[in-house]
Coordinates of N, CA and C in Angstrom, one line a residue:
M24 N 25.1 73.0 110.4 CA 26.4 72.5 111.0 C 26.3 72.8 112.5
H25 N 26.7 71.8 113.3 CA 26.6 72.0 114.7 C 27.4 73.1 115.2
R26 N 27.1 73.8 116.2 CA 27.6 75.1 116.6 C 29.1 74.8 117.1
S27 N 29.4 73.7 117.8 CA 30.7 73.4 118.3 C 31.6 73.0 117.2
T28 N 31.0 72.4 116.2 CA 31.8 71.9 115.0 C 32.2 73.2 114.2
L29 N 31.3 74.2 114.2 CA 31.5 75.6 113.5 C 32.7 76.2 114.2
Q30 N 32.7 76.2 115.5 CA 33.7 76.9 116.3 C 35.0 76.3 116.1
R31 N 35.2 74.9 116.1 CA 36.4 74.3 115.8 C 36.9 74.6 114.4
T32 N 36.0 74.7 113.5 CA 36.4 75.0 112.1 C 36.9 76.3 111.9
L33 N 36.3 77.4 112.7 CA 36.8 78.7 112.6 C 38.1 78.9 113.3
R34 N 38.2 78.2 114.5 CA 39.5 78.3 115.1 C 40.7 77.8 114.2
R35 N 40.4 76.6 113.7 CA 41.3 75.9 112.8 C 41.7 76.8 111.6
S36 N 40.7 77.5 111.1 CA 40.9 78.3 109.8 C 41.7 79.5 110.3
G37 N 41.5 80.1 111.5 CA 42.2 81.3 112.0 C 43.6 80.9 112.2
A38 N 43.9 79.8 112.8 CA 45.2 79.2 113.0 C 46.0 79.1 111.7
L39 N 45.4 78.6 110.7 CA 46.1 78.5 109.5 C 46.4 79.8 108.8
T40 N 45.5 80.8 109.0 CA 45.7 82.0 108.3 C 46.8 82.7 109.1
A41 N 47.0 82.6 110.5 CA 48.1 83.2 111.2 C 49.4 82.6 110.8
V42 N 49.5 81.3 110.6 CA 50.7 80.7 110.1 C 51.1 81.0 108.7
A43 N 50.1 81.2 107.9 CA 50.3 81.7 106.5 C 50.8 83.1 106.5
L44 N 50.2 84.1 107.3 CA 50.6 85.4 107.4 C 52.1 85.5 107.9
A45 N 52.4 84.6 108.9 CA 53.8 84.6 109.5 C 54.8 84.2 108.5
A46 N 54.5 83.3 107.8 CA 55.4 82.8 106.7 C 55.7 83.8 105.7
V47 N 54.5 84.6 105.2 CA 54.8 85.6 104.3 C 55.6 86.8 104.9
L48 N 55.5 87.2 106.1 CA 56.3 88.1 106.7 C 57.7 87.7 106.8
A49 N 57.8 86.5 107.1 CA 59.3 86.0 107.3 C 60.1 86.1 106.0
V50 N 59.3 85.8 104.9 CA 59.9 85.9 103.6 C 60.0 87.4 103.2
A51 N 59.1 88.2 103.5 CA 59.2 89.5 103.1 C 60.1 90.4 103.8
G52 N 60.3 90.0 105.2 CA 61.2 90.8 106.1 C 62.6 91.1 105.5
P53 N 63.3 90.0 105.2 CA 64.6 90.3 104.7 C 64.6 91.0 103.3
A54 N 63.7 90.8 102.5 CA 63.6 91.4 101.2 C 63.4 92.9 101.2
A55 N 62.8 93.4 102.4 CA 62.6 94.8 102.5 C 63.8 95.6 102.8
A56 N 64.9 94.9 103.3 CA 66.1 95.4 103.7 C 66.9 95.7 102.3
H57 N 67.7 96.6 102.3 CA 68.5 97.0 101.2 C 69.6 97.9 101.4
A58 N 70.5 98.1 100.5 CA 71.5 99.2 100.4 C 71.3 100.0 99.1
D59 N 71.4 101.3 99.2 CA 70.9 102.2 98.1 C 71.9 103.3 97.9
V60 N 71.9 103.9 96.8 CA 72.7 105.1 96.5 C 71.7 106.1 95.6
E61 N 71.8 107.4 95.9 CA 71.0 108.3 95.3 C 71.7 109.6 95.0
A62 N 71.4 110.2 93.8 CA 71.9 111.4 93.4 C 71.0 112.1 92.5
K63 N 70.0 112.9 92.8 CA 69.0 113.4 92.0 C 69.4 114.1 90.9
G64 N 68.9 113.6 89.7 CA 69.3 114.3 88.4 C 70.8 114.1 88.0
A65 N 71.5 113.2 88.5 CA 72.9 113.0 88.1 C 73.1 112.7 86.7
R66 N 74.0 113.3 86.1 CA 74.4 112.9 84.6 C 75.8 112.5 84.6
A67 N 76.1 111.8 83.5 CA 77.4 111.3 83.2 C 78.4 112.6 83.0
L68 N 79.5 112.5 83.6 CA 80.6 113.6 83.4 C 80.2 114.8 84.4
D69 N 79.1 114.7 85.2 CA 78.9 115.8 86.1 C 80.1 115.8 87.1
Q70 N 80.3 117.1 87.6 CA 81.4 117.3 88.6 C 80.8 117.6 90.0
N71 N 81.6 117.2 91.1 CA 81.2 117.6 92.4 C 79.8 117.2 92.7
V72 N 79.6 115.9 92.6 CA 78.2 115.4 92.8 C 78.2 114.8 94.1
E73 N 77.1 115.1 94.9 CA 76.8 114.4 96.2 C 76.0 113.1 96.0
L74 N 76.6 112.1 96.5 CA 75.9 110.8 96.5 C 75.5 110.5 97.9
T75 N 74.2 110.1 98.2 CA 73.7 109.7 99.4 C 73.5 108.3 99.5
F76 N 74.2 107.6 100.3 CA 74.2 106.1 100.6 C 73.4 105.8 101.8
S77 N 72.5 104.6 101.7 CA 71.8 104.2 102.8 C 71.9 102.7 102.9
A78 N 72.0 102.2 104.1 CA 72.1 100.7 104.4 C 71.2 100.3 105.5
A79 N 70.2 99.5 105.1 CA 69.3 98.9 106.1 C 69.9 98.0 107.0
S80 N 69.5 98.0 108.1 CA 70.0 96.9 109.2 C 69.0 95.7 109.1
E81 N 69.8 94.5 108.9 CA 69.1 93.2 109.0 C 69.1 92.4 110.2
S82 N 69.9 93.0 111.2 CA 70.1 92.2 112.4 C 69.3 92.7 113.5
T83 N 68.8 91.7 114.4 CA 68.0 92.0 115.5 C 68.7 92.0 116.8
T84 N 70.0 91.7 116.7 CA 70.9 91.6 117.8 C 72.1 92.4 117.9
A85 N 72.6 92.9 116.7 CA 73.8 93.7 116.6 C 73.6 95.0 115.7
G86 N 74.5 95.9 116.0 CA 74.4 97.2 115.3 C 75.5 97.3 114.3
I87 N 75.2 98.1 113.2 CA 76.1 98.2 112.0 C 77.4 99.1 112.5
T88 N 78.6 98.6 112.1 CA 79.9 99.2 112.6 C 80.7 99.7 111.4
K89 N 80.5 99.2 110.1 CA 81.3 99.6 109.1 C 80.5 99.3 107.7
L90 N 80.8 100.2 106.7 CA 80.4 100.0 105.3 C 81.6 100.1 104.4
E91 N 81.9 99.0 103.7 CA 83.0 99.1 102.8 C 82.5 99.1 101.4
V92 N 82.9 100.2 100.7 CA 82.4 100.3 99.3 C 83.4 100.0 98.3
I93 N 83.1 99.3 97.3 CA 84.1 99.0 96.1 C 83.6 99.9 94.9
L94 N 84.5 100.9 94.7 CA 84.1 101.9 93.7 C 84.1 101.3 92.3
P95 N 83.2 101.9 91.4 CA 83.1 101.5 90.0 C 84.3 102.0 89.2
E96 N 84.5 101.4 87.9 CA 85.6 101.9 87.2 C 85.3 103.4 86.8
G97 N 86.3 104.2 86.8 CA 86.3 105.6 86.5 C 86.2 106.5 87.7
I98 N 86.1 105.9 89.0 CA 86.1 106.6 90.2 C 87.2 106.1 91.1
A99 N 88.2 107.1 91.4 CA 89.4 106.6 92.3 C 89.0 107.0 93.8
P100 N 89.6 106.3 94.7 CA 89.4 106.6 96.1 C 89.7 108.1 96.4
A101 N 90.7 108.6 95.7 CA 91.1 110.0 95.9 C 90.1 111.1 95.4
D102 N 89.1 110.5 94.6 CA 88.1 111.4 94.0 C 86.9 111.6 95.1
I103 N 86.9 110.9 96.2 CA 85.8 110.9 97.1 C 86.1 111.7 98.3
T104 N 85.2 112.6 98.6 CA 85.3 113.5 99.9 C 84.1 113.2 100.9
Y105 N 84.3 112.9 102.0 CA 83.3 112.6 103.0 C 82.7 113.9 103.5
E106 N 81.3 113.9 103.3 CA 80.5 115.1 103.9 C 80.0 115.0 105.2
K107 N 79.1 113.8 105.4 CA 78.5 113.7 106.7 C 78.0 112.2 106.8
G108 N 77.7 111.9 108.1 CA 77.3 110.5 108.3 C 77.0 110.3 109.8
P109 N 76.9 109.1 110.3 CA 76.7 108.9 111.7 C 77.7 109.7 112.6
D110 N 77.3 110.1 113.8 CA 78.3 110.7 114.7 C 79.5 110.0 114.9
G111 N 80.6 110.6 114.7 CA 81.9 110.0 115.0 C 82.4 109.1 114.0
W112 N 81.7 108.8 112.9 CA 82.2 107.9 111.8 C 83.1 108.7 110.9
K113 N 84.1 107.9 110.2 CA 85.1 108.5 109.5 C 85.2 107.7 108.1
L114 N 85.7 108.4 107.2 CA 86.0 107.7 105.9 C 87.4 107.4 105.7
S115 N 87.8 106.3 105.2 CA 89.1 105.8 105.0 C 89.3 105.2 103.7
P116 N 90.3 105.7 102.8 CA 90.4 105.1 101.5 C 91.1 103.7 101.6
T117 N 90.7 102.9 100.6 CA 91.2 101.6 100.4 C 91.8 101.5 99.0
D118 N 92.4 100.3 98.8 CA 93.0 100.0 97.5 C 91.8 100.0 96.4
R119 N 90.7 99.6 96.8 CA 89.5 99.4 95.8 C 88.4 100.3 96.1
G120 N 88.5 101.2 96.9 CA 87.3 102.2 97.4 C 87.6 102.8 98.6
Y121 N 86.7 102.6 99.7 CA 86.8 103.3 100.9 C 85.8 102.6 101.7
T122 N 86.1 102.9 103.1 CA 85.2 102.4 104.3 C 84.7 103.6 105.0
V123 N 83.5 103.5 105.6 CA 82.9 104.5 106.5 C 82.6 103.7 107.7
S124 N 83.1 104.0 108.8 CA 83.1 103.3 110.1 C 83.2 104.1 111.3
G125 N 82.7 103.4 112.4 CA 82.7 104.1 113.8 C 82.0 103.4 114.8
E126 N 81.6 104.0 115.8 CA 81.0 103.3 116.9 C 79.8 102.5 116.4
K127 N 79.4 101.4 116.9 CA 78.3 100.7 116.5 C 76.9 101.5 116.6
Q128 N 76.1 101.3 115.7 CA 74.8 101.9 115.7 C 73.8 101.0 116.6
A129 N 72.7 101.6 117.0 CA 71.9 100.8 117.8 C 71.3 99.7 117.0
V130 N 70.8 98.6 117.6 CA 70.4 97.5 117.1 C 69.2 97.8 116.2
G131 N 69.1 97.5 114.9 CA 68.0 97.8 114.0 C 68.0 99.1 113.5
E132 N 69.2 100.0 113.6 CA 69.2 101.3 113.2 C 69.9 101.3 111.8
D133 N 69.3 101.8 110.8 CA 69.9 102.1 109.5 C 71.0 103.0 109.5
V134 N 71.8 103.1 108.4 CA 72.9 104.1 108.3 C 72.8 104.8 107.1
E135 N 73.0 106.1 107.1 CA 73.0 107.0 105.9 C 74.2 107.9 106.0
Y136 N 74.8 108.1 104.9 CA 76.0 109.0 104.8 C 76.1 109.6 103.5
V137 N 76.9 110.7 103.3 CA 77.0 111.5 102.1 C 78.3 111.8 101.8
V138 N 78.5 111.5 100.4 CA 80.0 111.8 99.9 C 79.8 112.5 98.7
T139 N 81.0 113.3 98.2 CA 81.0 114.0 97.0 C 82.1 113.4 96.1
V140 N 81.7 113.3 95.0 CA 82.6 112.6 93.9 C 83.2 113.7 93.1
R141 N 84.4 113.8 92.8 CA 85.0 114.7 92.0 C 84.4 114.9 90.6
Q142 N 84.2 113.7 90.0 CA 83.5 113.7 88.6 C 83.0 112.2 88.4
L143 N 81.8 112.3 87.8 CA 81.2 111.0 87.5 C 81.8 110.5 86.2
P144 N 82.0 109.2 86.0 CA 82.6 108.7 84.7 C 81.4 108.8 83.5
D145 N 81.9 108.7 82.4 CA 80.9 108.6 81.2 C 80.4 107.3 81.1
A146 N 79.3 107.0 81.9 CA 78.6 105.7 81.9 C 77.1 105.8 82.0
K147 N 76.4 104.8 81.7 CA 74.9 104.9 81.8 C 74.4 104.5 83.3
S148 N 75.3 103.7 84.0 CA 74.9 103.4 85.3 C 76.2 103.0 86.0
L149 N 76.2 103.2 87.4 CA 77.3 102.9 88.3 C 76.8 101.9 89.4
V150 N 77.7 100.9 89.6 CA 77.4 100.0 90.7 C 78.3 100.1 91.9
F151 N 77.9 100.2 93.0 CA 78.8 100.5 94.2 C 78.5 99.2 95.2
K152 N 79.4 98.2 94.9 CA 79.2 96.9 95.7 C 79.6 97.4 97.1
T153 N 78.8 96.8 98.1 CA 79.0 97.2 99.5 C 79.0 96.0 100.5
L154 N 79.9 96.0 101.4 CA 80.0 95.0 102.5 C 79.5 95.8 103.7
Q155 N 78.6 95.2 104.4 CA 78.0 95.8 105.6 C 78.3 95.0 106.9
S156 N 79.2 95.5 107.8 CA 79.6 94.7 108.9 C 78.8 95.2 110.2
Y157 N 78.6 94.3 111.0 CA 77.9 94.4 112.4 C 78.8 94.1 113.5
S158 N 78.4 94.5 114.6 CA 79.2 94.3 115.9 C 79.5 93.0 116.3
D159 N 78.7 91.9 115.9 CA 78.7 90.6 116.2 C 79.6 89.8 115.1
G160 N 80.2 90.6 114.1 CA 81.0 90.0 113.1 C 80.4 89.6 111.9
K161 N 79.0 89.7 111.9 CA 78.2 89.3 110.7 C 78.5 90.3 109.6
V162 N 78.4 89.9 108.4 CA 78.5 90.8 107.2 C 77.5 90.5 106.2
D163 N 76.8 91.6 105.8 CA 75.8 91.5 104.7 C 76.6 92.0 103.5
R164 N 76.4 91.2 102.4 CA 77.3 91.4 101.2 C 76.3 91.9 100.0
W165 N 76.2 93.2 100.0 CA 75.3 93.8 98.9 C 76.2 94.1 97.8
I166 N 76.3 92.9 97.0 CA 77.2 92.8 95.8 C 76.6 92.3 94.6
E167 N 75.4 91.8 94.7 CA 74.8 91.0 93.4 C 74.4 92.1 92.4
L168 N 74.7 91.8 91.3 CA 74.3 92.6 90.1 C 72.9 92.3 89.8
E169 N 72.2 93.2 89.0 CA 70.9 93.1 88.7 C 70.5 91.8 88.0
E170 N 71.3 91.5 87.0 CA 71.0 90.2 86.4 C 71.1 88.9 87.3
E171 N 72.0 89.1 88.4 CA 72.1 88.0 89.3 C 71.0 87.9 90.3
S172 N 70.4 89.1 90.7 CA 69.4 89.1 91.7 C 67.9 89.1 91.2
G173 N 67.8 88.9 89.8 CA 66.4 88.9 89.2 C 65.8 90.2 89.2
D174 N 64.7 90.3 89.9 CA 63.8 91.6 89.9 C 64.3 92.6 90.9
G175 N 65.3 92.2 91.7 CA 65.9 93.2 92.7 C 65.3 93.0 94.0
H176 N 64.2 92.2 94.3 CA 63.5 92.1 95.4 C 64.0 90.8 96.3
H177 N 64.9 90.2 95.7 CA 65.5 89.0 96.6 C 67.1 89.0 96.6
G178 N 67.6 88.4 97.6 CA 69.1 88.3 97.6 C 69.6 89.7 98.1
H179 N 70.8 90.1 97.7 CA 71.4 91.3 98.2 C 72.0 92.1 97.0
P180 N 71.2 92.7 96.2 CA 71.5 93.6 95.1 C 72.4 94.7 95.6
A181 N 73.6 94.9 94.9 CA 74.4 96.1 94.9 C 73.7 97.5 94.7
P182 N 74.1 98.4 95.4 CA 73.7 99.8 95.2 C 73.9 100.2 93.7
R183 N 72.9 100.7 93.1 CA 73.2 101.1 91.7 C 72.6 102.6 91.4
L184 N 73.4 103.3 90.7 CA 72.9 104.6 90.4 C 72.8 104.8 88.7
D185 N 71.7 105.1 88.2 CA 71.5 105.3 86.9 C 71.7 106.7 86.7
L186 N 72.5 107.0 85.5 CA 73.0 108.3 85.0 C 72.2 108.8 83.8
K187 N 71.9 110.0 83.8 CA 71.3 110.6 82.5 C 72.6 110.9 81.5
A188 N 72.4 111.1 80.3 CA 73.4 111.5 79.3 C 74.1 112.7 79.8
A189 N 75.4 112.7 79.3 CA 76.2 113.9 79.7 C 75.7 115.2 79.1
A190 N 75.8 116.2 79.7 CA 75.4 117.6 79.3 C 76.2 117.9 78.0
P191 N 75.7 118.7 77.1 CA 76.4 119.1 75.9 C 77.6 119.8 76.2
G192 N 78.8 119.4 75.7 CA 80.1 120.0 75.9 C 80.8 119.5 77.2
A193 N 80.2 118.6 77.9 CA 80.8 118.1 79.1 C 82.0 117.3 78.7
K194 N 83.1 117.5 79.4 CA 84.4 116.7 79.1 C 84.9 116.0 80.3
L195 N 85.6 115.0 80.1 CA 86.4 114.5 81.3 C 87.6 115.2 81.8
V196 N 87.6 115.6 83.0 CA 88.7 116.4 83.5 C 89.9 115.4 83.7
S197 N 91.1 116.0 84.0 CA 92.3 115.2 84.2 C 92.1 114.4 85.5
P198 N 92.4 113.1 85.3 CA 92.1 112.2 86.7 C 93.0 112.7 87.8
T199 N 92.6 112.3 88.9 CA 93.3 112.6 90.2 C 94.5 111.8 90.2
P200 N 95.7 112.3 90.4 CA 96.9 111.4 90.5 C 96.8 110.6 91.8
T201 N 97.3 109.4 91.6 CA 97.3 108.4 92.6 C 98.8 108.3 93.1
P202 N 99.1 107.8 94.4 CA 100.4 107.7 94.8 C 101.3 106.9 93.9
S203 N 100.8 105.9 93.2 CA 101.7 105.1 92.3 C 102.1 105.9 91.0
E204 N 101.3 106.9 90.7 CA 101.6 107.6 89.5 C 102.7 108.8 89.8
E205 N 102.9 109.1 91.1 CA 103.8 110.2 91.4 C 105.2 109.8 91.2
P206 N 106.1 110.7 90.7 CA 107.5 110.3 90.5 C 108.1 109.9 91.8
T207 N 108.9 108.8 91.8 CA 109.5 108.2 92.9 C 111.0 108.6 93.0
T208 N 111.6 109.0 92.0 CA 113.1 109.5 92.1 C 113.1 110.9 91.4
A209 N 114.0 111.7 92.0 CA 114.2 113.1 91.5 C 115.0 113.0 90.3
A210 N 114.8 114.0 89.4 CA 115.7 114.1 88.2 C 117.1 114.6 88.6
P211 N 118.2 114.1 87.9 CA 119.5 114.7 88.3 C 119.5 116.3 88.2
T212 N 120.1 116.7 89.3 CA 120.3 118.2 89.4 C 121.4 118.7 88.5
K213 N 121.3 120.0 88.2 CA 122.3 120.6 87.4 C 123.6 120.7 88.0
G214 N 124.6 120.3 87.4 CA 125.9 120.3 88.1 C 126.4 118.9 88.7
A215 N 125.5 118.0 88.6 CA 125.7 116.6 89.2 C 126.7 115.9 88.5
T216 N 127.5 115.1 89.1 CA 128.6 114.3 88.4 C 127.9 113.3 87.4
A217 N 128.4 113.2 86.2 CA 127.8 112.4 85.2 C 128.9 111.7 84.4
E218 N 128.6 110.7 83.8 CA 129.6 110.0 82.8 C 129.9 111.0 81.7
P219 N 131.2 111.0 81.3 CA 131.6 111.8 80.1 C 131.0 111.3 78.8
E220 N 130.6 112.2 78.0 CA 129.8 111.9 76.8 C 130.9 111.3 75.8
A221 N 130.5 110.6 74.8 CA 131.4 110.0 73.8 C 132.0 111.2 73.1
G222 N 133.4 111.0 72.8 CA 134.2 112.1 72.1 C 134.6 113.2 73.0
T223 N 134.1 113.2 74.3 CA 134.8 114.3 75.2 C 136.2 113.8 75.8
P224 N 137.2 114.7 75.7 CA 138.4 114.3 76.1 C 138.5 114.2 77.6
S225 N 139.3 113.2 78.0 CA 139.3 112.9 79.5 C 140.3 113.9 80.0
A226 N 140.1 114.0 81.4 CA 141.0 115.1 82.1 C 142.3 114.4 82.5
E227 N 143.2 114.0 81.5 CA 144.5 113.5 81.9 C 145.5 114.6 81.8
P228 N 146.7 114.4 82.4 CA 147.7 115.4 82.3 C 148.1 115.7 80.8
A229 N 148.4 117.0 80.5 CA 148.7 117.3 79.1 C 150.0 116.8 78.7
A230 N 150.9 116.5 79.6 CA 152.2 116.0 79.1 C 152.2 114.5 78.6
A231 N 151.1 113.9 79.2 CA 151.0 112.3 78.8 C 150.7 112.3 77.3
G232 N 150.1 113.2 76.6 CA 149.7 113.2 75.3 C 150.6 113.9 74.4
T233 N 151.9 114.3 74.9 CA 152.6 115.2 74.1 C 153.5 114.3 73.0
D234 N 153.5 114.7 71.7 CA 154.1 113.9 70.7 C 155.7 114.5 70.5
G235 N 156.5 113.7 70.0 CA 157.9 114.1 69.7 C 158.9 114.2 70.9
D236 N 158.6 113.5 72.0 CA 159.5 113.4 73.0 C 159.6 111.9 73.6
D237 N 160.5 111.7 74.5 CA 160.6 110.3 75.0 C 159.7 110.0 76.2
G238 N 158.8 110.9 76.3 CA 157.7 110.7 77.4 C 158.2 111.3 78.7
L239 N 159.4 111.9 78.8 CA 159.9 112.6 80.1 C 159.3 114.0 80.1
S240 N 159.1 114.4 81.3 CA 158.5 115.7 81.5 C 159.7 116.8 81.2
P241 N 159.5 117.9 80.6 CA 160.5 119.0 80.4 C 161.3 119.3 81.7
A242 N 160.7 119.1 82.9 CA 161.4 119.5 84.1 C 162.5 118.5 84.5
V243 N 162.4 117.2 83.8 CA 163.5 116.3 84.2 C 164.9 116.7 83.6
P244 N 165.0 117.2 82.4 CA 166.4 117.6 82.0 C 166.9 118.8 82.7
L245 N 166.0 119.7 83.0 CA 166.4 120.8 83.7 C 166.9 120.5 85.1
G246 N 166.4 119.6 85.7 CA 166.7 119.1 87.1 C 168.1 118.5 86.9
I247 N 168.3 117.7 85.9 CA 169.6 117.0 85.8 C 170.8 118.0 85.6
G248 N 170.5 119.1 84.8 CA 171.5 120.1 84.5 C 171.8 120.8 85.8
A249 N 170.9 121.1 86.6 CA 171.1 121.8 87.9 C 172.0 120.9 88.7
V250 N 171.7 119.7 88.8 CA 172.6 118.8 89.7 C 174.0 118.8 89.2
V251 N 174.2 118.7 87.8 CA 175.5 118.8 87.3 C 176.3 120.0 87.6
L252 N 175.6 121.3 87.5 CA 176.3 122.5 87.8 C 176.6 122.6 89.2
V253 N 175.9 122.0 90.1 CA 176.1 122.1 91.5 C 177.3 121.2 91.8
A254 N 177.4 120.1 91.1 CA 178.6 119.1 91.4 C 179.9 119.7 90.9
V255 N 179.8 120.5 89.7 CA 181.0 121.0 89.1 C 181.4 122.2 90.0
G256 N 180.5 123.1 90.6 CA 180.9 124.2 91.3 C 181.5 123.7 92.6
G257 N 180.9 122.6 93.2 CA 181.5 122.1 94.4 C 182.9 121.6 94.3
G258 N 183.1 120.9 93.1 CA 184.6 120.5 92.8 C 185.6 121.6 92.7
V259 N 185.2 122.6 92.0 CA 186.1 123.7 91.9 C 186.3 124.4 93.3
W260 N 185.3 124.5 94.1 CA 185.5 125.1 95.4 C 186.4 124.2 96.2
W261 N 186.4 122.9 96.1 CA 187.2 121.9 96.9 C 188.7 122.0 96.4
L262 N 188.9 122.2 95.1 CA 190.2 122.3 94.6 C 191.0 123.4 95.0
R263 N 190.2 124.6 95.0 CA 190.7 125.9 95.5 C 191.1 125.8 96.9
G264 N 190.3 125.1 97.8 CA 190.6 125.0 99.2 C 191.9 124.2 99.4
R265 N 192.1 123.0 98.5 CA 193.2 122.3 98.8 C 194.5 123.1 98.4
R266 N 194.5 123.8 97.3 CA 195.6 124.6 96.8 C 196.0 125.7 97.9
G267 N 195.0 126.3 98.4 CA 195.2 127.3 99.4 C 195.9 126.7 100.7
G268 N 195.5 125.4 101.0 CA 196.1 124.9 102.3 C 197.6 124.5 102.0
T269 N 197.9 124.0 100.8 CA 199.2 123.5 100.5 C 200.2 124.8 100.5
A270 N 199.7 126.0 100.0 CA 200.6 127.1 99.9 C 200.8 127.6 101.4

């Protein structure tokens, strides 16, 4: 083969190899990103378990600002205690889980934080669907289940924690009360006014229920008698006065 032809062939072959390598890297790049959860040796029904969450950055122009986690069945937001994470970041409970957020991280910087769970449920595995927000408004949705994402190397699989069988004798402790379960009205206090029970006599005047009279109070006849006596006495006094004046 002529030398110049060989050189052209090698250059063309090298260019094709570079294009193929770039294509492979472009496909493999996003697949390397992930969100994950770990708890070494975790067993079902274990108490006060530390879970370490990590979320890889997929953006080349913005930093991560928030991670929202949807808790699996058996774990309530009140069961979660924030241990540590990026500087200045805080945990806030939500109706379905919690968020961990704060100042945006550097572009391309991953996020890792740790929480403690009061007790793990009696399950074989737990899925923690996660929404990962960036400073430019973009959101990575790590919510796909294993059966939806195939072998787990494509798409956005949700963080999953596999649990060992519960230890012998392990039991489910009382669940943490939620605000909706707390009593909203106080029980009636002793001595409070209440409706009279059936059969309880009402507080009416005793005279109103007296049998054998005409319904008048005993004080009425006495009053009438007193008036009569006064009138008679006054008449006698007047008559005596008249007689004295005539004499």
